[in-house]
Short mmCIF file of C-alpha atoms in Angstrom, two decimals:
data_model
loop_
_atom_site.label_atom_id
_atom_site.label_comp_id
_atom_site.label_asym_id
_atom_site.label_seq_id
_atom_site.Cartn_x
_atom_site.Cartn_y
_atom_site.Cartn_z
CA UNK D 1064 12.75 15.00 4.58
CA UNK D 1065 10.26 18.74 3.29
CA UNK D 1066 9.53 20.18 6.28
CA UNK D 1067 5.37 21.44 5.19
CA UNK D 1068 3.07 17.93 4.95
CA UNK D 1069 0.99 20.07 2.72
CA UNK D 1070 2.14 21.60 -0.51
CA UNK D 1071 0.17 24.80 -1.30
CA UNK D 1072 1.88 26.39 -4.70
CA UNK D 1073 4.72 24.71 -7.16
CA UNK D 1074 7.67 26.10 -6.94
CA UNK D 1075 9.34 28.52 -9.61
CA UNK D 1076 10.54 26.15 -12.08
CA UNK D 1077 13.71 26.74 -13.44
CA UNK D 1078 14.28 28.98 -17.12
CA UNK D 1079 15.28 25.41 -19.17
CA UNK D 1080 11.98 23.61 -17.22
CA UNK D 1081 10.30 26.45 -18.58
CA UNK D 1082 11.48 25.39 -22.15
CA UNK D 1083 10.60 21.48 -22.04
CA UNK D 1084 6.55 20.77 -22.77
CA UNK D 1085 4.38 18.85 -20.07
CA UNK D 1086 5.29 15.70 -19.82
CA UNK D 1087 8.84 15.81 -20.64
CA UNK D 1088 10.56 15.26 -17.45
CA UNK D 1089 8.86 11.95 -17.23
CA UNK D 1090 9.35 10.69 -20.68
CA UNK D 1091 13.50 11.42 -19.92
CA UNK D 1092 13.29 10.01 -18.07
CA UNK D 1093 10.56 6.70 -19.78
CA UNK D 1094 13.46 6.60 -22.56
CA UNK D 1095 15.99 5.43 -20.06
CA UNK D 1096 14.20 2.97 -17.85
CA UNK D 1097 13.40 1.09 -20.66
CA UNK D 1098 16.20 1.67 -22.05
CA UNK D 1099 18.46 -0.35 -19.51
CA UNK D 1100 15.22 -3.29 -20.35
CA UNK D 1101 13.91 -2.21 -16.20
CA UNK D 1102 9.50 -2.90 -18.00
CA UNK D 1103 10.43 -6.84 -18.93
CA UNK D 1104 8.28 -9.44 -17.51
CA UNK D 1105 10.20 -11.37 -14.88
CA UNK D 1106 8.66 -14.75 -15.28
CA UNK D 1107 10.83 -16.79 -13.48
CA UNK D 1108 11.27 -13.85 -9.75
CA UNK D 1109 7.83 -14.45 -10.45
CA UNK D 1110 7.56 -18.59 -10.24
CA UNK D 1111 9.38 -19.11 -7.35
CA UNK D 1112 8.43 -15.31 -5.91
CA UNK D 1113 5.10 -17.23 -5.48
CA UNK D 1114 5.36 -21.09 -5.57
CA UNK D 1115 7.50 -19.88 -2.46
CA UNK D 1116 4.58 -18.49 -0.68
CA UNK D 1117 1.58 -21.35 -2.54
CA UNK D 1118 4.63 -23.78 -0.45
CA UNK D 1119 4.54 -21.20 2.52
CA UNK D 1120 1.04 -21.65 3.19
CA UNK D 1121 0.20 -25.00 2.59
CA UNK D 1122 2.28 -25.91 5.28
CA UNK D 1123 1.25 -24.28 7.64
CA UNK D 1124 -2.43 -25.41 6.61
CA UNK D 1125 -1.28 -29.27 7.05
CA UNK D 1126 0.69 -27.81 10.84
CA UNK D 1127 -2.81 -26.30 11.59
CA UNK D 1128 -4.43 -29.26 10.70
CA UNK D 1129 -1.70 -31.95 12.32
CA UNK D 1130 -1.26 -29.84 15.47
CA UNK D 1131 -5.07 -29.96 17.02
CA UNK D 1132 -6.43 -28.34 19.36
CA UNK D 1133 -3.72 -27.12 20.93
CA UNK D 1134 -2.61 -23.55 21.61
CA UNK D 1135 0.28 -24.39 20.22
CA UNK D 1136 -1.16 -23.62 16.81
CA UNK D 1137 -0.40 -19.65 17.96
CA UNK D 1138 3.29 -20.69 16.48
CA UNK D 1139 1.00 -21.46 13.28
CA UNK D 1140 -1.02 -18.28 13.99
CA UNK D 1141 2.41 -16.07 13.54
CA UNK D 1142 3.48 -17.73 10.84
CA UNK D 1143 0.45 -18.10 8.20
CA UNK D 1144 0.15 -13.78 9.55
CA UNK D 1145 4.28 -13.50 6.99
CA UNK D 1146 2.35 -15.53 4.53
CA UNK D 1147 -0.77 -13.77 3.89
CA UNK D 1148 0.78 -10.64 4.49
CA UNK D 1149 3.29 -11.99 0.84
CA UNK D 1150 -0.68 -13.18 -0.97
CA UNK D 1151 -0.86 -9.82 -0.94
CA UNK D 1152 1.52 -8.26 -1.91
CA UNK D 1153 1.10 -11.19 -4.83
CA UNK D 1154 -2.17 -8.99 -5.25
CA UNK D 1155 -0.86 -5.84 -5.27
CA UNK D 1156 1.46 -6.98 -7.69
CA UNK D 1157 -0.94 -9.17 -9.79
CA UNK D 1158 -2.98 -6.29 -9.77
CA UNK D 1159 -0.16 -3.57 -11.59
CA UNK D 1160 -0.23 -6.51 -13.89
CA UNK D 1161 3.90 -7.05 -13.08
CA UNK D 1162 3.05 -10.72 -12.87
CA UNK D 1163 1.12 -10.91 -16.63
CA UNK D 1164 1.02 -7.77 -19.50
CA UNK D 1165 -2.40 -9.21 -19.87
CA UNK D 1166 -5.38 -8.16 -18.43
CA UNK D 1167 -7.35 -11.63 -18.33
CA UNK D 1168 -4.90 -13.74 -16.57
CA UNK D 1169 -3.98 -10.70 -14.07
CA UNK D 1170 -7.30 -10.98 -13.08
CA UNK D 1171 -7.82 -14.25 -12.57
CA UNK D 1172 -4.46 -14.63 -10.71
CA UNK D 1173 -6.02 -11.52 -8.51
CA UNK D 1174 -9.22 -13.25 -8.42
CA UNK D 1175 -7.59 -16.05 -7.46
CA UNK D 1176 -5.33 -14.95 -4.55
CA UNK D 1177 -7.20 -11.86 -2.56
CA UNK D 1178 -10.68 -13.44 -2.91
CA UNK D 1179 -10.08 -16.52 -2.23
CA UNK D 1180 -7.14 -17.36 -0.61
CA UNK D 1181 -6.87 -13.77 1.48
CA UNK D 1182 -10.80 -12.69 1.30
CA UNK D 1183 -9.88 -9.58 -0.04
CA UNK D 1184 -12.43 -8.00 -3.17
CA UNK D 1185 -9.81 -8.07 -6.04
CA UNK D 1186 -12.34 -5.32 -7.75
CA UNK D 1187 -12.27 -2.80 -4.89
CA UNK D 1188 -9.42 -3.08 -4.51
CA UNK D 1189 -8.18 -2.31 -7.62
CA UNK D 1190 -10.43 0.55 -7.44
CA UNK D 1191 -9.26 1.96 -4.99
CA UNK D 1192 -6.08 1.50 -5.75
CA UNK D 1193 -5.66 3.34 -8.87
CA UNK D 1194 -7.65 5.96 -7.69
CA UNK D 1195 -5.20 6.78 -4.84
CA UNK D 1196 -1.68 5.44 -7.63
CA UNK D 1197 -3.16 8.75 -10.12
CA UNK D 1198 -2.99 11.38 -6.96
CA UNK D 1199 -1.32 10.78 -4.03
CA UNK D 1200 -1.90 11.85 -0.77
CA UNK D 1201 -4.11 14.28 -2.25
CA UNK D 1202 -7.13 15.84 0.43
CA UNK D 1203 -9.79 14.95 -1.69
CA UNK D 1204 -8.60 12.52 -4.76
CA UNK D 1205 -6.88 10.00 -3.04
CA UNK D 1206 -9.01 7.48 -0.46
CA UNK D 1207 -6.30 6.42 1.64
CA UNK D 1208 -5.71 9.37 3.26
CA UNK D 1209 -9.39 10.16 3.52
CA UNK D 1210 -10.44 10.65 6.89
CA UNK D 1211 -12.21 7.82 7.70
CA UNK D 1212 -10.19 8.11 11.39
CA UNK D 1213 -7.86 9.42 11.29
CA UNK D 1214 -7.06 12.60 9.56
CA UNK D 1215 -4.18 13.17 7.18
CA UNK D 1216 -3.52 16.81 7.24
CA UNK D 1217 -4.14 19.77 10.17
CA UNK D 1218 -7.56 20.81 7.47
CA UNK D 1219 -9.17 17.52 8.02
CA UNK D 1220 -8.76 18.12 11.43
CA UNK D 1221 -9.90 21.65 11.73
CA UNK D 1222 -13.19 19.43 10.13
CA UNK D 1223 -12.85 16.09 12.28
CA UNK D 1224 -16.45 15.42 14.07
CA UNK D 1225 -17.02 12.04 15.62
CA UNK D 1226 -15.41 8.59 15.77
CA UNK D 1227 -12.01 11.42 13.90
CA UNK D 1228 -12.14 13.84 16.11
CA UNK D 1229 -11.88 11.43 19.33
CA UNK D 1230 -9.07 9.13 17.84
CA UNK D 1231 -7.44 11.65 15.99
CA UNK D 1232 -6.52 14.25 19.09
CA UNK D 1233 -4.36 10.74 20.04
CA UNK D 1234 -4.11 9.02 16.69
CA UNK D 1235 -0.94 8.73 16.28
CA UNK D 1236 -0.61 6.51 20.16
CA UNK D 1237 -3.38 4.08 18.50
CA UNK D 1238 -2.00 4.12 14.59
CA UNK D 1239 -0.20 1.13 15.19
CA UNK D 1240 -3.31 -1.15 17.80
CA UNK D 1241 -5.27 0.35 14.67
CA UNK D 1242 -3.89 -1.13 12.56
CA UNK D 1243 -3.90 -4.93 14.23
CA UNK D 1244 -8.02 -4.37 12.91
CA UNK D 1245 -7.31 -3.95 8.82
CA UNK D 1246 -6.80 -7.73 7.80
CA UNK D 1247 -11.05 -7.59 9.05
CA UNK D 1248 -11.78 -3.80 8.20
CA UNK D 1249 -11.19 -5.35 4.37
CA UNK D 1250 -12.27 -8.07 4.63
CA UNK D 1251 -15.39 -5.79 5.76
CA UNK D 1252 -14.89 -3.16 2.87
CA UNK D 1253 -15.51 -6.26 0.58
CA UNK D 1254 -18.96 -7.16 0.66
CA UNK D 1255 -19.96 -3.46 1.80
CA UNK D 1256 -18.40 -2.69 -1.83
CA UNK D 1257 -20.17 -5.65 -3.28
CA UNK D 1258 -23.24 -3.49 -4.10
CA UNK D 1259 -20.74 -0.20 -6.06
CA UNK D 1260 -20.47 -0.25 -9.21
CA UNK D 1261 -16.01 -0.76 -8.06
CA UNK D 1262 -16.81 -3.90 -8.07
CA UNK D 1263 -17.56 -5.47 -11.61
CA UNK D 1264 -18.38 -8.52 -11.05
CA UNK D 1265 -20.27 -9.00 -8.27
CA UNK D 1266 -21.95 -12.65 -8.20
CA UNK D 1267 -18.02 -14.44 -8.88
CA UNK D 1268 -15.92 -11.89 -6.60
CA UNK D 1269 -18.61 -12.76 -3.53
CA UNK D 1270 -19.04 -16.29 -3.68
CA UNK D 1271 -15.21 -16.87 -3.52
CA UNK D 1272 -15.40 -14.87 -0.27
CA UNK D 1273 -17.96 -16.31 1.53
CA UNK D 1274 -15.88 -19.45 0.41
CA UNK D 1275 -12.63 -18.49 1.39
CA UNK D 1276 -14.71 -17.56 5.13
CA UNK D 1277 -17.12 -21.04 4.88
CA UNK D 1278 -12.89 -22.56 4.88
CA UNK D 1279 -11.78 -20.14 7.33
CA UNK D 1280 -14.04 -20.43 9.89
CA UNK D 1281 -14.42 -23.62 8.56
CA UNK D 1282 -11.36 -25.17 9.91
CA UNK D 1283 -10.83 -22.64 12.18
CA UNK D 1284 -14.19 -24.18 14.48
CA UNK D 1285 -13.02 -27.18 13.23
CA UNK D 1286 -9.97 -28.72 15.12
CA UNK D 1287 -9.71 -25.88 18.29
CA UNK D 1288 -12.07 -26.06 20.47
CA UNK D 1289 -14.01 -22.13 20.25
CA UNK D 1290 -12.12 -20.58 22.78
CA UNK D 1291 -8.68 -21.73 21.65
CA UNK D 1292 -10.25 -20.93 17.71
CA UNK D 1293 -11.42 -16.75 19.26
CA UNK D 1294 -7.15 -16.90 20.06
CA UNK D 1295 -5.84 -17.63 16.92
CA UNK D 1296 -8.15 -15.76 15.05
CA UNK D 1297 -7.18 -12.67 16.80
CA UNK D 1298 -2.90 -13.73 16.58
CA UNK D 1299 -3.84 -14.57 12.83
CA UNK D 1300 -5.67 -11.03 12.12
CA UNK D 1301 -4.61 -9.51 14.31
CA UNK D 1302 -0.08 -9.60 13.02
CA UNK D 1303 -1.68 -10.06 9.25
CA UNK D 1304 -3.09 -6.10 9.69
CA UNK D 1305 -0.47 -5.05 11.33
CA UNK D 1306 2.08 -6.54 8.57
CA UNK D 1307 0.09 -4.20 6.06
CA UNK D 1308 0.33 -1.62 7.74
CA UNK D 1309 3.66 -1.50 8.42
CA UNK D 1310 4.34 -2.46 5.03
CA UNK D 1311 1.79 -0.08 4.01
CA UNK D 1312 2.44 3.09 6.22
CA UNK D 1313 6.06 4.15 5.56
CA UNK D 1314 5.19 5.06 1.57
CA UNK D 1315 3.37 8.02 1.73
CA UNK D 1316 2.42 9.30 4.93
CA UNK D 1317 3.94 11.94 6.75
CA UNK D 1318 5.25 13.05 3.03
CA UNK D 1319 3.10 16.26 2.06
CA UNK D 1320 -0.22 16.94 0.93
CA UNK D 1321 -2.24 18.27 -2.44
CA UNK D 1322 -4.69 20.01 -1.99
CA UNK D 1323 -7.81 20.77 -4.64
CA UNK D 1324 -5.83 23.45 -7.42
CA UNK D 1325 -2.49 22.77 -6.88
CA UNK D 1326 -0.72 21.77 -10.74
CA UNK D 1327 2.04 19.26 -10.41
CA UNK D 1328 3.31 17.22 -13.34
CA UNK D 1329 2.87 13.36 -13.35
CA UNK D 1330 6.92 13.13 -12.47
CA UNK D 1331 7.40 15.60 -9.67
CA UNK D 1332 3.40 14.73 -7.91
CA UNK D 1333 4.86 11.23 -7.84
CA UNK D 1334 8.24 11.79 -5.89
CA UNK D 1335 7.33 14.43 -3.78
CA UNK D 1336 4.36 13.15 -2.65
CA UNK D 1337 6.80 9.40 -2.40
CA UNK D 1338 8.79 8.15 0.52
CA UNK D 1339 11.87 4.93 -0.44
CA UNK D 1340 12.89 2.73 2.25
CA UNK D 1341 16.39 1.82 2.13
CA UNK D 1342 17.63 -1.82 2.95
CA UNK D 1343 18.90 -3.81 2.01
CA UNK D 1344 17.47 -7.78 0.56
CA UNK D 1345 15.93 -8.71 3.43
CA UNK D 1346 13.71 -4.76 4.07
CA UNK D 1347 13.26 -5.90 0.71
CA UNK D 1348 11.49 -9.13 0.81
CA UNK D 1349 9.62 -7.99 3.97
CA UNK D 1350 7.95 -4.74 1.94
CA UNK D 1351 7.80 -6.74 -0.97
CA UNK D 1352 9.81 -4.46 -3.30
CA UNK D 1353 6.67 -1.40 -1.99
CA UNK D 1354 10.16 0.15 -0.63
CA UNK D 1355 11.44 1.65 -3.59
CA UNK D 1356 7.92 3.70 -3.38
CA UNK D 1357 8.88 6.43 -5.55
CA UNK D 1358 9.59 3.87 -8.85
CA UNK D 1359 6.80 2.62 -7.75
CA UNK D 1360 4.14 4.74 -9.05
CA UNK D 1361 6.51 5.82 -12.18
CA UNK D 1362 6.33 3.10 -12.71
CA UNK D 1363 3.27 0.84 -11.22
CA UNK D 1364 4.67 -2.52 -13.94
CA UNK D 1365 7.51 -3.24 -13.52
CA UNK D 1366 8.45 -6.49 -11.96
CA UNK D 1367 9.80 -6.43 -7.83
CA UNK D 1368 13.39 -7.42 -8.25
CA UNK D 1369 14.28 -4.09 -11.69
CA UNK D 1370 12.52 -1.29 -9.43
CA UNK D 1371 16.73 -1.36 -7.26
CA UNK D 1372 18.15 -0.65 -10.41
CA UNK D 1373 15.72 1.71 -11.58
CA UNK D 1374 16.39 3.93 -8.14
CA UNK D 1375 19.27 4.29 -9.30
CA UNK D 1376 18.38 6.06 -12.03
CA UNK D 1377 15.06 7.45 -10.73
CA UNK D 1378 17.94 8.93 -7.37
CA UNK D 1379 19.61 10.29 -10.27
CA UNK D 1380 17.72 12.13 -12.50
CA UNK D 1381 15.78 14.25 -10.02
CA UNK D 1382 18.75 14.99 -9.26
CA UNK D 1383 19.64 17.18 -12.32
CA UNK D 1384 16.15 18.24 -12.29
CA UNK D 1385 16.91 19.96 -8.67
CA UNK D 1386 13.10 17.26 -7.41
CA UNK D 1387 13.85 16.38 -3.92
CA UNK D 1388 13.79 12.77 -3.39
CA UNK D 1389 13.11 11.41 0.00
CA UNK D 1390 14.46 7.64 0.48
CA UNK D 1391 15.27 6.87 4.30
CA UNK D 1392 15.02 3.46 6.62
CA UNK D 1393 12.06 1.46 7.94
CA UNK D 1394 12.37 3.11 11.47
CA UNK D 1395 12.73 6.68 11.31
CA UNK D 1396 9.47 5.91 7.51
CA UNK D 1397 7.45 5.47 11.35
CA UNK D 1398 8.80 8.27 13.30
CA UNK D 1399 8.30 10.46 10.60
CA UNK D 1400 4.59 9.55 10.21
CA UNK D 1401 3.76 9.41 13.15
CA UNK D 1402 5.29 12.56 14.13
CA UNK D 1403 3.31 13.60 10.43
CA UNK D 1404 0.24 11.82 12.80
CA UNK D 1405 0.86 13.66 16.22
CA UNK D 1406 1.27 17.58 14.58
CA UNK D 1407 -1.49 16.54 12.48
CA UNK D 1408 -3.63 16.93 15.90
CA UNK D 1409 -2.84 19.09 17.52
CA UNK D 1410 -5.38 21.20 16.66
CA UNK D 1411 -7.59 18.56 18.41
CA UNK D 1412 -6.08 18.80 21.31
CA UNK D 1413 -4.99 22.40 21.85
CA UNK D 1414 -9.32 22.41 21.27
CA UNK D 1415 -9.91 20.27 24.25
#
């Protein structure tokens, strides 16, 4: 683990590296990855995976209708929270063109999965996520570390006012409870973004979002009594948000932050700010391949089943260059993230 959570300046490069042209380190890695055939599309894999998620969704909806006005629906709520999490991962892969190499089918699939099935704007999320990939953990340019409610560096903590200042004092303890609101937060920001430039097709996306919630709330309050519908909503959306947050939080939280003016080449910018999560087949399925976050950031369009092989090549190459490569277990990754959150909130607690 890198001791400091803020990168202040680049480390001096050995003479051999100084002789390399800018970007050549990544070019060499890219050549090795391409030679291994890891950038080819995997249509059979995605057909099976997306087919399984579609069947699970259909089964969940059928169980919901058949059970009727029963408290047993809470088991359906739990199951559908997992299905929605997998739909979110599917939308992510579509946005990165891991499934289709062409833009139009990728966009059509993304609109269907994100807007209609999840109630999240594909255009808004893709715009935000693209900016994150370009500058991960950059205090000024990465929207995922903007201090909306939580603070991610001591600099942000010192400038925090209002709600971020209040929450930042105890953000490590509040982090997982706040994640239960993430699903609703994504939907709220999706509607909010319809009037911005981030959404290129506001009418189409707005229509799909309204259709999603008409079906979602219509189904809930038609089949269930108001009380049961509200409890179902809380369980389903809460666990869905917790699932998404548990997948995305280990990837960068607690890794070094990049300050304005700092110069890093593409390979180091992506590797130093990302964390891989070990765990085998179960973790791969739970995180949808995002546990190979370093490789995903270096090669965003690489299909999920190729990431494991790419990890071996990338780790060995980073060792050749002397570039730190961080990988840990799932629970340890959350501990590191929470430890970082508690550390950056220390000035706020001390000020109190």
